[in-house]
Coordinates of C-alpha atoms and ligand atoms in Angstrom, one line a residue:
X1 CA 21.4 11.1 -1.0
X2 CA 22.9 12.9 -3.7
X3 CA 20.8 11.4 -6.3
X4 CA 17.8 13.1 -4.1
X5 CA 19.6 16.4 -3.5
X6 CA 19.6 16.7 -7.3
X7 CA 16.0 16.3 -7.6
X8 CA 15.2 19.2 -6.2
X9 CA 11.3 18.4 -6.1
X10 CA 9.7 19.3 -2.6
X11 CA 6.3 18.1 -2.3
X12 CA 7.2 15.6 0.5
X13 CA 6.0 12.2 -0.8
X14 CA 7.5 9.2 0.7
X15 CA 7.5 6.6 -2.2
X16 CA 8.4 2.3 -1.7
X17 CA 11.7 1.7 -4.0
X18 CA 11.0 -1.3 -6.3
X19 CA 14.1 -3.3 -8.4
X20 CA 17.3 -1.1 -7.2
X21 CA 16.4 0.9 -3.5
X22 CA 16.4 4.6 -4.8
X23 CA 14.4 4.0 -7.5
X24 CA 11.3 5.6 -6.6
X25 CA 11.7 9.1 -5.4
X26 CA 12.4 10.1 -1.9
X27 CA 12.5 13.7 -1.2
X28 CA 15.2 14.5 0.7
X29 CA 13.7 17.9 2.1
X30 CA 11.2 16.0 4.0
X31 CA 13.0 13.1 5.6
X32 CA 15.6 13.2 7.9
X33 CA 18.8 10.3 7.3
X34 CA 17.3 8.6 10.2
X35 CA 14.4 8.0 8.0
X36 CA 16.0 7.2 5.0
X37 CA 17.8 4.5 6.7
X38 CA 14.1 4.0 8.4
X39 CA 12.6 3.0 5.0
X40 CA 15.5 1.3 3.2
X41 CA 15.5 -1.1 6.4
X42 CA 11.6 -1.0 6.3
X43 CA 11.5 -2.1 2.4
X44 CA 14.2 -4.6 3.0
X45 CA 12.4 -6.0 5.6
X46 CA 9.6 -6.5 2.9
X47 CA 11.4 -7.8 0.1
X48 CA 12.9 -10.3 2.2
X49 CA 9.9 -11.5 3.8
X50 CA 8.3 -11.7 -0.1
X51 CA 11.1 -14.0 -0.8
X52 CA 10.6 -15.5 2.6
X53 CA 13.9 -15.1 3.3
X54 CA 15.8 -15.7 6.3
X55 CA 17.4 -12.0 6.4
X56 CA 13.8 -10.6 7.3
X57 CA 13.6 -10.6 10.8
X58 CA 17.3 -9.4 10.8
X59 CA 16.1 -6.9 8.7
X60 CA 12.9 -6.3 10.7
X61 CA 14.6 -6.3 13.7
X62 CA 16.7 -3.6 12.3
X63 CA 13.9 -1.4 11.1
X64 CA 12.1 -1.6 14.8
X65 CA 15.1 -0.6 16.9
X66 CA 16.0 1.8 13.8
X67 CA 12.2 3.5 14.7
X68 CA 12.5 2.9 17.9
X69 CA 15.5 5.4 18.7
X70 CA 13.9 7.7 16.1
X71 CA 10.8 7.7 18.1
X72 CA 8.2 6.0 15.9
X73 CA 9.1 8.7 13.1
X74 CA 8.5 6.7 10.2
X75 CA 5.3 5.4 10.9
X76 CA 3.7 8.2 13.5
X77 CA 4.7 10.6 10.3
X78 CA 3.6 7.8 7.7
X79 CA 0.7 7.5 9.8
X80 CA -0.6 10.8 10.1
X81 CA -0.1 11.7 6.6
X82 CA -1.8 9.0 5.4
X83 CA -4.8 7.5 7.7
X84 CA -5.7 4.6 5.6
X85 CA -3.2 3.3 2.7
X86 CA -2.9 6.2 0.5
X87 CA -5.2 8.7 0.6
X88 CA -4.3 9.1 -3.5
X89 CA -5.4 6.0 -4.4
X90 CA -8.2 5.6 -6.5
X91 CA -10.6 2.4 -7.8
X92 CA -11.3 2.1 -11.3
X93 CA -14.6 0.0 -12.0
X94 CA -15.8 -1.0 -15.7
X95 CA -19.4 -1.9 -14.9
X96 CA -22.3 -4.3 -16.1
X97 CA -20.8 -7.6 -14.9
X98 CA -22.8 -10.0 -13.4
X99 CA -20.4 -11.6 -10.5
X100 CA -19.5 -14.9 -10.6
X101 CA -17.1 -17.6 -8.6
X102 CA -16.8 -18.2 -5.0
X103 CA -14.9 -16.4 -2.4
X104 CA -13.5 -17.1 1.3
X105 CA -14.1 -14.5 3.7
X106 CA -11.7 -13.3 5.8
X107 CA -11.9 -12.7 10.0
X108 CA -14.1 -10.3 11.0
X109 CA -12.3 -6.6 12.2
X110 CA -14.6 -5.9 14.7
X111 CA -14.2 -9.0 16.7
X112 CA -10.1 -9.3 16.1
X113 CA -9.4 -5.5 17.3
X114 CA -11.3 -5.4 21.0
X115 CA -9.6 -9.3 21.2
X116 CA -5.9 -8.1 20.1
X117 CA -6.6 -5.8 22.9
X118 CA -8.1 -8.1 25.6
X119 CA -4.1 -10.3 24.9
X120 CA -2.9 -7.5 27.6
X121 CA -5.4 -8.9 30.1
X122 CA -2.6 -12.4 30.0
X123 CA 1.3 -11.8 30.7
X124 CA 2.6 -14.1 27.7
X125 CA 2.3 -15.1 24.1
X126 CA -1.2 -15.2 22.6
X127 CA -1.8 -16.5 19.5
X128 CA -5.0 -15.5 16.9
X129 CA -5.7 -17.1 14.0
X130 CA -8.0 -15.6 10.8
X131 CA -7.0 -12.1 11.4
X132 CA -7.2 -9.7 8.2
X133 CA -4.4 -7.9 6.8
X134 CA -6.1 -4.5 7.1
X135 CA -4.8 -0.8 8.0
X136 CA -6.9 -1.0 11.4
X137 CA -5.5 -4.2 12.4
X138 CA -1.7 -2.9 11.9
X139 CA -2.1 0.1 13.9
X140 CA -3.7 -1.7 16.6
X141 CA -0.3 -4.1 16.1
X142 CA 1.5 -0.6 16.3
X143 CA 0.2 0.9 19.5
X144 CA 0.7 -2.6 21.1
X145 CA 4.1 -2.0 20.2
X146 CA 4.2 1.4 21.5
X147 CA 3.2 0.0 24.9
X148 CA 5.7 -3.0 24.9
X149 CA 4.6 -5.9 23.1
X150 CA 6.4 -7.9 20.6
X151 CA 3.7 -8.6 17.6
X152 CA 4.2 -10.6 14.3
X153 CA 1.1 -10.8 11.6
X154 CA 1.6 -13.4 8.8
X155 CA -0.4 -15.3 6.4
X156 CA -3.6 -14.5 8.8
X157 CA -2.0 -15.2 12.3
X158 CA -0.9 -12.7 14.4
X159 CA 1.2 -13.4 17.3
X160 CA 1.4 -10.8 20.7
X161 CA 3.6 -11.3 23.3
X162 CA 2.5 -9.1 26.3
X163 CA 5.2 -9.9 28.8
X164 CA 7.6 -6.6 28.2
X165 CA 4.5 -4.4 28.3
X166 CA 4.9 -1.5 30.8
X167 CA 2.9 1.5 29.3
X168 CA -0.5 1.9 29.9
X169 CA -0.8 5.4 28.3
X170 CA -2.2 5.1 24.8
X171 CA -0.6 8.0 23.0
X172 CA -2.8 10.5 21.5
X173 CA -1.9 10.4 17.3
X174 CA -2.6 7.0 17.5
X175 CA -6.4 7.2 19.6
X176 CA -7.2 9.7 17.1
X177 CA -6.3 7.8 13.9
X178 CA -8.4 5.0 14.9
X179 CA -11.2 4.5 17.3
X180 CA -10.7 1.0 18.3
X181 CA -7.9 2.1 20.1
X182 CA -10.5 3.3 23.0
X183 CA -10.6 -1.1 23.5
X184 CA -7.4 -0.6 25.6
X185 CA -9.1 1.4 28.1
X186 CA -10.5 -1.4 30.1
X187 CA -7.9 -4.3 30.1
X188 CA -4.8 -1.9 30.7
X189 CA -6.9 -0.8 33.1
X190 CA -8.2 -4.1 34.7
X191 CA -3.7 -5.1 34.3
X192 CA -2.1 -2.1 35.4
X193 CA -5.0 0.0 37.6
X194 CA -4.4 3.2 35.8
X195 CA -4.9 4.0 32.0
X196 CA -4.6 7.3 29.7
X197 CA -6.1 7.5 26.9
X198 CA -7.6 10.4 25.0
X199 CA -11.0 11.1 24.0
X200 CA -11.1 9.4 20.1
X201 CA -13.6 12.2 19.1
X202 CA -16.4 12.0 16.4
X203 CA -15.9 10.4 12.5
X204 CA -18.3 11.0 9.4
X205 CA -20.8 9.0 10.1
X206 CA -21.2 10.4 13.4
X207 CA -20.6 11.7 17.5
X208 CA -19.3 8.7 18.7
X209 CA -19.6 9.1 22.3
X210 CA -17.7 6.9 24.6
X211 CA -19.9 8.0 28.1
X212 CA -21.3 4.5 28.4
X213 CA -17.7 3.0 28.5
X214 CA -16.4 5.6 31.5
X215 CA -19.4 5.5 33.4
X216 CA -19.3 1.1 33.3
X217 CA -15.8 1.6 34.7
X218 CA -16.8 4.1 37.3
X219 CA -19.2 1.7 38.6
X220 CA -16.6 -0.9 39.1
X221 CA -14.8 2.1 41.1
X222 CA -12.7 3.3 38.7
X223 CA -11.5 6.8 39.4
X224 CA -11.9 9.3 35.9
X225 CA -10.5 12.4 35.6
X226 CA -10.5 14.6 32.4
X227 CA -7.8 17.0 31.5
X228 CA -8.3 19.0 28.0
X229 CA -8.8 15.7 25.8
X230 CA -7.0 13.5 27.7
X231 CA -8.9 10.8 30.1
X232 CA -6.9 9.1 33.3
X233 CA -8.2 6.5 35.3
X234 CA -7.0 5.2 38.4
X235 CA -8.3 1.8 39.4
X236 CA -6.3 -0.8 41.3
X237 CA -9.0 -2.6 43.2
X238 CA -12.0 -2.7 40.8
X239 CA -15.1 -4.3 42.4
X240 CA -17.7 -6.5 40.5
X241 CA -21.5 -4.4 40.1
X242 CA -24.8 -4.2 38.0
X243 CA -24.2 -2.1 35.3
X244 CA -27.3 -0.7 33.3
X245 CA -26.4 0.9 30.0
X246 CA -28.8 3.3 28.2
X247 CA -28.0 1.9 24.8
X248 CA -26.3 -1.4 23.9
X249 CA -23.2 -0.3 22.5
X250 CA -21.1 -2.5 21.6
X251 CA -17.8 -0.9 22.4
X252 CA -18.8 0.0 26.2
X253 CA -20.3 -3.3 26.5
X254 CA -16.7 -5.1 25.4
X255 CA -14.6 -2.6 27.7
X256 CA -16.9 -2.9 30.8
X257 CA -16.4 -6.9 29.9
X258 CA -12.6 -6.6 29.8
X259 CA -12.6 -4.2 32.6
X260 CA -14.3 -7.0 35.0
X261 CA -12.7 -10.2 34.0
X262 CA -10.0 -9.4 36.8
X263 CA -12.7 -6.9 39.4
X264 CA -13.6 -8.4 42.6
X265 CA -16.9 -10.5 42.9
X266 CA -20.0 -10.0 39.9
X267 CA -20.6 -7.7 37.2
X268 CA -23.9 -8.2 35.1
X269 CA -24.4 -5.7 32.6
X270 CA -27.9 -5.1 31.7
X271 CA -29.2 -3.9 28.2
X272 CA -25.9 -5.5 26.4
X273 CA -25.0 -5.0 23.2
X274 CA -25.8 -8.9 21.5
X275 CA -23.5 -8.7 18.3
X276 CA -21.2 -12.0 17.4
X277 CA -18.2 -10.0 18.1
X278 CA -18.9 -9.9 21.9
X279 CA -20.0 -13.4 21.5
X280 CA -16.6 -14.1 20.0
X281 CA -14.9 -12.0 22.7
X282 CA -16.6 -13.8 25.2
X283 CA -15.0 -17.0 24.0
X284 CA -11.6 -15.9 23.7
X285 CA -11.7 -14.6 27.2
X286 CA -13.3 -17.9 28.4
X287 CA -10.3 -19.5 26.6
X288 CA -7.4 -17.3 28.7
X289 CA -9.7 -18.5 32.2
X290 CA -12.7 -15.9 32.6
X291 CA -15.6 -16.5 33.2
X292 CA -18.1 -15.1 31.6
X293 CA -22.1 -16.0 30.4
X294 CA -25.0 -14.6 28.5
X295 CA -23.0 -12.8 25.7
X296 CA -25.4 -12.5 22.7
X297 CA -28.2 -11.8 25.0
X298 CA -28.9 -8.4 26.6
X299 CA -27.4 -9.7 30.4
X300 CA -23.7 -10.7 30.6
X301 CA -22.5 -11.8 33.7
X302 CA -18.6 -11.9 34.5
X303 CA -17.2 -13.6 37.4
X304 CA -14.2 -12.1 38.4
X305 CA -11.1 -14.0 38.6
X306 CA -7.5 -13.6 39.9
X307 CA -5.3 -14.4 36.5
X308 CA -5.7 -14.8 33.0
X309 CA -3.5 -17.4 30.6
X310 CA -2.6 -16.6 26.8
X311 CA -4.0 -18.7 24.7
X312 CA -4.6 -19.6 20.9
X313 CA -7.5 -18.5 18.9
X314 CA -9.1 -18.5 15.9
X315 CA -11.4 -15.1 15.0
X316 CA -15.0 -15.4 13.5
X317 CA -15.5 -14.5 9.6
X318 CA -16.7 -11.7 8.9
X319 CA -20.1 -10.8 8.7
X320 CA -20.4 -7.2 7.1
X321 CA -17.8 -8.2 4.6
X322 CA -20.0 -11.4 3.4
X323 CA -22.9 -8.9 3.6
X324 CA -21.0 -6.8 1.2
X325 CA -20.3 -9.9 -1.4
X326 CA -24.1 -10.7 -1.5
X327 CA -25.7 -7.1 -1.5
X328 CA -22.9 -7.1 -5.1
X329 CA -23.7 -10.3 -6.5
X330 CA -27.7 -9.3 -6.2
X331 CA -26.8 -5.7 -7.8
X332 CA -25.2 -7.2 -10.3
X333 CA -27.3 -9.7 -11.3
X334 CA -24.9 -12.6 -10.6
X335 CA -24.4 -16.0 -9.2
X336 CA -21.7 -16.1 -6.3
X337 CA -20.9 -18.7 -3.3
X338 CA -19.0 -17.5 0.0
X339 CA -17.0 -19.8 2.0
X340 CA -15.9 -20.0 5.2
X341 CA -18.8 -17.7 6.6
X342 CA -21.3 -17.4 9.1
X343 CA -24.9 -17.7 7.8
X344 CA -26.5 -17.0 11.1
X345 CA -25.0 -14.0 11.8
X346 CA -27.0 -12.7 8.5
X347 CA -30.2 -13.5 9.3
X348 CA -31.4 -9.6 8.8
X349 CA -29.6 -9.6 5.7
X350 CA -30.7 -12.3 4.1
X351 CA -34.3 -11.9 5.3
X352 CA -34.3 -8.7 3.0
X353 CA -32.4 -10.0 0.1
X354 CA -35.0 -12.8 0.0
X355 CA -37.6 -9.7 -0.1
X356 CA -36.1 -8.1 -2.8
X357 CA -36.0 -11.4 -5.1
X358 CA -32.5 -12.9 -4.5
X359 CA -32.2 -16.4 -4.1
X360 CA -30.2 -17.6 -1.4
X361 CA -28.9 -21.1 -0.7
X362 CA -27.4 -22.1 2.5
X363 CA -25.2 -25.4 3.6
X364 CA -23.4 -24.9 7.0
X365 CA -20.2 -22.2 6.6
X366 CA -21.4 -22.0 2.7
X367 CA -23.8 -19.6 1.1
X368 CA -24.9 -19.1 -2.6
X369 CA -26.2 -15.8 -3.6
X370 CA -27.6 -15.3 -7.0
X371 CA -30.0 -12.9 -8.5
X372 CA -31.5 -13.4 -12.4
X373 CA -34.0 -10.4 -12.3
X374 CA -34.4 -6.7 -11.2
X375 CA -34.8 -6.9 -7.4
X376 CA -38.0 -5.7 -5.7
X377 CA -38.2 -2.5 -3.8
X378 CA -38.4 -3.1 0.6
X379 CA -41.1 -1.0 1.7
X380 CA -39.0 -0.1 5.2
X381 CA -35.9 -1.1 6.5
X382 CA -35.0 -0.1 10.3
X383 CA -31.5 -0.1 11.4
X384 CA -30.7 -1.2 14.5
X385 CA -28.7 -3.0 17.0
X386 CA -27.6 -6.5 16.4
X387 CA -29.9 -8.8 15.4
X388 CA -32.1 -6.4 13.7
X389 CA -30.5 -5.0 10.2
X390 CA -26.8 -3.6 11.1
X391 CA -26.2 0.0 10.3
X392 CA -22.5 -1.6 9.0
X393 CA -24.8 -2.9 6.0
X394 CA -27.1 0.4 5.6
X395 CA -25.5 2.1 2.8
X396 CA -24.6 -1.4 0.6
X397 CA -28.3 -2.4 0.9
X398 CA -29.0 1.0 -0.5
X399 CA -27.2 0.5 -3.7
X400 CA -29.6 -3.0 -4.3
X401 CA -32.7 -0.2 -3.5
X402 CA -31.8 2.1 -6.0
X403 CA -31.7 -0.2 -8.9
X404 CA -35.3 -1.6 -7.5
X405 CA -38.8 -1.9 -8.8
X406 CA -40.6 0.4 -6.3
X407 CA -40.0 2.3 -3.6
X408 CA -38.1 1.7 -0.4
X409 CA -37.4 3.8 2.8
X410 CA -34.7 3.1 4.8
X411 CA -34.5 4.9 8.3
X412 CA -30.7 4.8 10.4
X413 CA -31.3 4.9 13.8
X414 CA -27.7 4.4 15.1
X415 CA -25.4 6.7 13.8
X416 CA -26.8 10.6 13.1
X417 CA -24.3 11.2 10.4
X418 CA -24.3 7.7 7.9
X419 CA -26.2 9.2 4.2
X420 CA -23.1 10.8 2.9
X421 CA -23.5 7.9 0.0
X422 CA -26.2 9.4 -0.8
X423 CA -25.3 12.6 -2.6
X424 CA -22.7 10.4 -4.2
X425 CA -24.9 7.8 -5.4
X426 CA -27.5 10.6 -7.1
X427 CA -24.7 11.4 -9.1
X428 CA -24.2 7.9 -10.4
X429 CA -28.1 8.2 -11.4
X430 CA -29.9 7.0 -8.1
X431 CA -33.2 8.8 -6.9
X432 CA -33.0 9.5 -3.6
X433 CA -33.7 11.9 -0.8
X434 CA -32.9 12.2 2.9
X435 CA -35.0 13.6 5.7
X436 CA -33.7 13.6 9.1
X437 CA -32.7 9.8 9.7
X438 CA -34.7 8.5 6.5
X439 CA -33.5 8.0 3.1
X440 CA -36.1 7.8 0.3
X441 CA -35.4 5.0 -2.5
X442 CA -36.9 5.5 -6.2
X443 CA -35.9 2.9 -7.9
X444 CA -34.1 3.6 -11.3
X445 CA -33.3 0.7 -13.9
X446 CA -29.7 1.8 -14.0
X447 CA -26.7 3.5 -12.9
X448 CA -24.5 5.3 -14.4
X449 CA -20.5 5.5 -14.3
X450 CA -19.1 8.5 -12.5
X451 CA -16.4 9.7 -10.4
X452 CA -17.3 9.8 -6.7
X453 CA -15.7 10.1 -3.6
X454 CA -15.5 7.7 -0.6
X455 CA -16.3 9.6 2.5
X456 CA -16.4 6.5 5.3
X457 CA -15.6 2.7 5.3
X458 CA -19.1 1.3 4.5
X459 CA -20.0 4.4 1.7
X460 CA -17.0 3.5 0.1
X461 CA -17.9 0.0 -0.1
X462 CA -21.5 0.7 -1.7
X463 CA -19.9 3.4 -3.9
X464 CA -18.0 0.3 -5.1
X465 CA -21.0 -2.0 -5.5
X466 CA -22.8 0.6 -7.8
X467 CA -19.6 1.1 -9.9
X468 CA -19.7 -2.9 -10.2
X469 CA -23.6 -2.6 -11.1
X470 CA -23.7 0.7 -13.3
X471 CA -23.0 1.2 -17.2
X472 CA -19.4 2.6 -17.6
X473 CA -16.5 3.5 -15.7
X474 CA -16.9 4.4 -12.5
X475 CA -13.4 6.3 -10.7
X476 CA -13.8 5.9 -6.4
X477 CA -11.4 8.3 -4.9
X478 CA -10.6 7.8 -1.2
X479 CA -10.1 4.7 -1.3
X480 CA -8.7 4.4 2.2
X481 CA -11.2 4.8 4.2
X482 CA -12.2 0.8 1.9
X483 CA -8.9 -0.3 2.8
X484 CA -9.9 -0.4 6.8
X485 CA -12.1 -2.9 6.6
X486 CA -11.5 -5.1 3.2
X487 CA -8.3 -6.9 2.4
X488 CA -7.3 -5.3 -1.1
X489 CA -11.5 -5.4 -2.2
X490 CA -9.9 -4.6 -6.0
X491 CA -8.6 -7.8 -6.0
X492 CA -11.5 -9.8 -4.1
X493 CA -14.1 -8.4 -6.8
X494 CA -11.6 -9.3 -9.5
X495 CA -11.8 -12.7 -8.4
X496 CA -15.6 -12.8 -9.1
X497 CA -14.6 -11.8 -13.1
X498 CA -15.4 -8.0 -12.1
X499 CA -13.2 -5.2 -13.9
X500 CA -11.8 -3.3 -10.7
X501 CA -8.5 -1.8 -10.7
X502 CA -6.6 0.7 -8.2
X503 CA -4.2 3.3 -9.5
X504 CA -2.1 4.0 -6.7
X505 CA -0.3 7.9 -7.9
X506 CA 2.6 7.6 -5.6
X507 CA 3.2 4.5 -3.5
X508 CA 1.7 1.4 -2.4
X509 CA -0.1 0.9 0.1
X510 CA 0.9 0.9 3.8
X511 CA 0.8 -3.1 4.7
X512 CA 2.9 -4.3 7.1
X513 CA 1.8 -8.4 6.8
X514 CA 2.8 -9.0 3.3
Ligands
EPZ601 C1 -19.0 -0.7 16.7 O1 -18.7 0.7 16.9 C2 -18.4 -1.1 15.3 N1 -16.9 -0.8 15.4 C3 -19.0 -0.2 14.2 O2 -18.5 -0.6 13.0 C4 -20.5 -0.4 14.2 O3 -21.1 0.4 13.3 C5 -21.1 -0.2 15.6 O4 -20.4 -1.0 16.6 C6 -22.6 -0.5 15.7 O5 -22.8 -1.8 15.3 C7 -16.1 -1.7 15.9 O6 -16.5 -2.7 16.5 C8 -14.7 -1.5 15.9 P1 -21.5 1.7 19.6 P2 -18.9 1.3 18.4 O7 -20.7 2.0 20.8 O8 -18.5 0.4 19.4 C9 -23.6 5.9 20.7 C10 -17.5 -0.4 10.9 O9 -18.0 0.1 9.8 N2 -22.7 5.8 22.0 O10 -22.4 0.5 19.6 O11 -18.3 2.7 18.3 C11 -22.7 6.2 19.5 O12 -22.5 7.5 19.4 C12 -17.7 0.3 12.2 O13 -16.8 -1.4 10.9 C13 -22.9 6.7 23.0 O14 -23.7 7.6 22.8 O15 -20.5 1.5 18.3 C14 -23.5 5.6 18.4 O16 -24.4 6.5 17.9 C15 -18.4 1.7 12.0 N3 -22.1 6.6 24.1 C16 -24.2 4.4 19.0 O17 -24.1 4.6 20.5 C17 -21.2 5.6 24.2 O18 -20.4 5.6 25.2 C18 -23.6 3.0 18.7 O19 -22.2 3.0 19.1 C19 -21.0 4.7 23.2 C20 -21.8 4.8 22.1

């Protein structure tokens, strides 16, 4: 304390002690003692568990009921100053390497968030296995705190035990940090018969209405009412009916799903959304006792039923992440094999990187990417829902366009807001121009090192592939926005012999698992 008071700095950064506790600077002006003792128990709690030993979950235990009588401070604060890791962190790429090695891909985010929240359909301890350690993934561990379960996330398994939980009101800080958190909607509904949550509200690459998701759950004769931003709903006796939506999204169509595994009678929801994550809900729900069909085609039929039981499962790879390996092994000319992934869930992909040149060789969960000369141009490439090319994968592919023979035109037709790569990657040397929903690709030979600026989770990611690809350094600010979706990416191209490092200014990066 006094070793703070005499530093006298104010800026208000909260930094991770390494070696002795105090040895990175606290500021005492903007943390209360509650907090101080918050993040010695915190970082405690972390050494111990590095050392695996038995003194973390005393020390764990100590941090939670520490933050819970101070109300969540320390992570709500940590939290809201710093969305995603730290926002200060920056990626330093030295370019021209052709990748090389193999990698394992890790569990897909999309399918692990709306499952972590279908647990709370089950009173109990569910178990789910391949789940990434990623900034999205924790705060959805986080609110499931808030509302009463006891969670656990290590080495890939996370563990939720939904028998304490009594909230159903998702608190507002968190739903606006992270839009998964609008999953809760329907199984606290389908559990409890009343939910509040608040309206998540729009993101860079886009509106991101959620009017498909409250009018499913009106039609199974759930009551909505809307005050300012907040959203209630009332529902104790939801009733199985045909649902139509106007577009296949994919988050209505997983609410409406967890919403009706407990309804009375039928729900068939027309015009689904057909992505592997519902698939991959589907089954875990099948596993706790639904019953449920058709996911992966555009009708899904749920039979209602009385009770769910936890269960143990294991999450699909991830299919934007292995999508994001092979659009950078092509850009940078190199010869790289991904484990432990699903093939078929790439079909779109791989049709176009076969267009553009790249050979591709596939053996069950294995695939082998590798690219010896400049890639051909795609005359049009259409986004759209699953299975046609996924908008997740729009602004990587664009990196492999740019450096094409020819030229390509890409049109987005899912999000209105997902180009902002675009400026950045003109200033690395691309040739490209945006009308509307339709980027124009002139191919260029090369890129060119710069510094450029993440602006959402997928731009970051191509922002990273053309710093692998272009001559010179390239500096990515932002960088957490990347960390929401990829598991430490610095140190996943690094394993393919790329020259990728993060400068971190202040601390490390906000990870709960390890
Ligand atoms: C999911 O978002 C994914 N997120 C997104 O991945 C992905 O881009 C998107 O599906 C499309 O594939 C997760 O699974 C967590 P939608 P979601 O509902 O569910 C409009 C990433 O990079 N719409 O299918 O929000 C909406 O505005 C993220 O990992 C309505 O108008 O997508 C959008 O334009 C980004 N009303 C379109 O539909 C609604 O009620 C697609 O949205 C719902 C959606």
């Amino acid at each position: 304390m006094v070793l703070l008071a005499m530093t006298g700095r104010t800026e208000g950064w909260i930094a991770e002690p390494y070696g002795s506790d105090v040895s990175r600077i606290i500021q005492f002006a903007e943390i209360d003692w509650e907090q101080w003792i918050s993040i010695l128990l915190f970082n405690q709690a972390k050494r111990q568990q590095r050392t695996s030993s038995p003194l973390y979950s005393l020390f764990r235990a100590l941090y939670h009921l520490m933050a819970v009588s101070t109300g969540y401070r320390m992570l709500s604060q940590w939290v809201s100053v710093n969305p995603g890791g730290d926002t200060l962190d920056k990626l330093v790429i030295e370019g021209g390497r052709p990748l090389s090695g193999s990698i394992r891909i890790h569990g897909a985010k999309n399918a692990a968030l709306p499952i972590m929240a279908a647990s709370l359909l089950a009173d109990g301890e569910i178990t789910l296995h391949n789940v990434p350690h990623l900034l999205d993934i924790e705060v959805m561990l986080y609110i499931l705190e808030r509302l009463g379960c006891t969670c656990r996330h290590e080495q890939g398994t996370v563990t939720i035990n939904t028998s304490l939980v009594r909230s159903h009101d998702v608190p507002e800080d968190l739903m606006k940090q992270m839009r998964s958190s609008i999953f809760l909607m329907g199984p606290l509904l389908a559990r409890f018969g009343r939910v509040s949550v608040y309206q998540p509200g729009g993101c860079a690459i886009g509106e991101r209405k959620i009017d498909l998701h409250l009018r499913g759950l009106e039609a199974l004769g759930a009551q909505i009412e809307e005050q300012d931003q907040q959203i209630i709903c009332h529902g104790a006796n939801l009733t199985g009916a045909d649902i139509h939506l106007d577009f296949p999204s994919v988050g209505a169509t997983e609410n409406i799903m967890m919403a009706a595994v407990l309804a009375e009678g039928t729900t068939t929801i027309f015009n689904a959304a057909r992505e592997p994550e519902i698939q991959d809900l589907q089954h875990f729900l099948n596993a706790m006792g639904a019953r449920i069909m058709g996911a992966g085609t555009d009708t899904i039929t749920i039979n209602g039923v009385e009770k769910l039981q936890p269960c143990t499962y294991e999450i699909i790879p991830d299919r934007i992440v292995a999508g994001t390996v092979m659009i950078a092994a092509a850009a940078t000319r190199g010869n790289v094999t991904l484990t432990h992934c699903n093939p078929a869930h790439l079909t779109s992909l791989i049709h176009v990187l076969k267009r553009t040149g790249v050979q591709i060789t596939v053996c069950n969960d294995i695939m082998t990417v590798s690219c010896m000369t400049r890639p051909k141009s795609v005359d049009r490439i259409v986004t759209s829902p699953y299975p046609s090319f996924p908008t997740d994968l729009q602004s990587q592919i664009m990196v492999l366009l740019s450096l094409a023979d020819g030229f390509s035109v890409m049109k987005e037709t899912v999000f209105e807001g997902r180009f902002k790569h675009v400026d950045e990657l003109n200033v690395m040397g691309a040739d490209i121009s945006v009308d509307l929903n339709a980027a124009f690709i002139r191919g260029v030979p090369r890129l060119y090192g710069a510094t450029v600026e993440a602006t959402d989770l997928r731009a970051g990611a191509a922002l990273v592939i053309a710093g692998l690809a272009a001559q010179g350094k390239t500096i990515v600010e932002q960088v957490h926005h990347i960390d929401r979706g990829y598991d430490q990416i610095e140190k996943l191209f690094q394993s393919l012999g790329a020259s990728v490092e993060r400068q971190s200014t202040v601390s490390k990066q906000l990870d709960f698992a390890n």
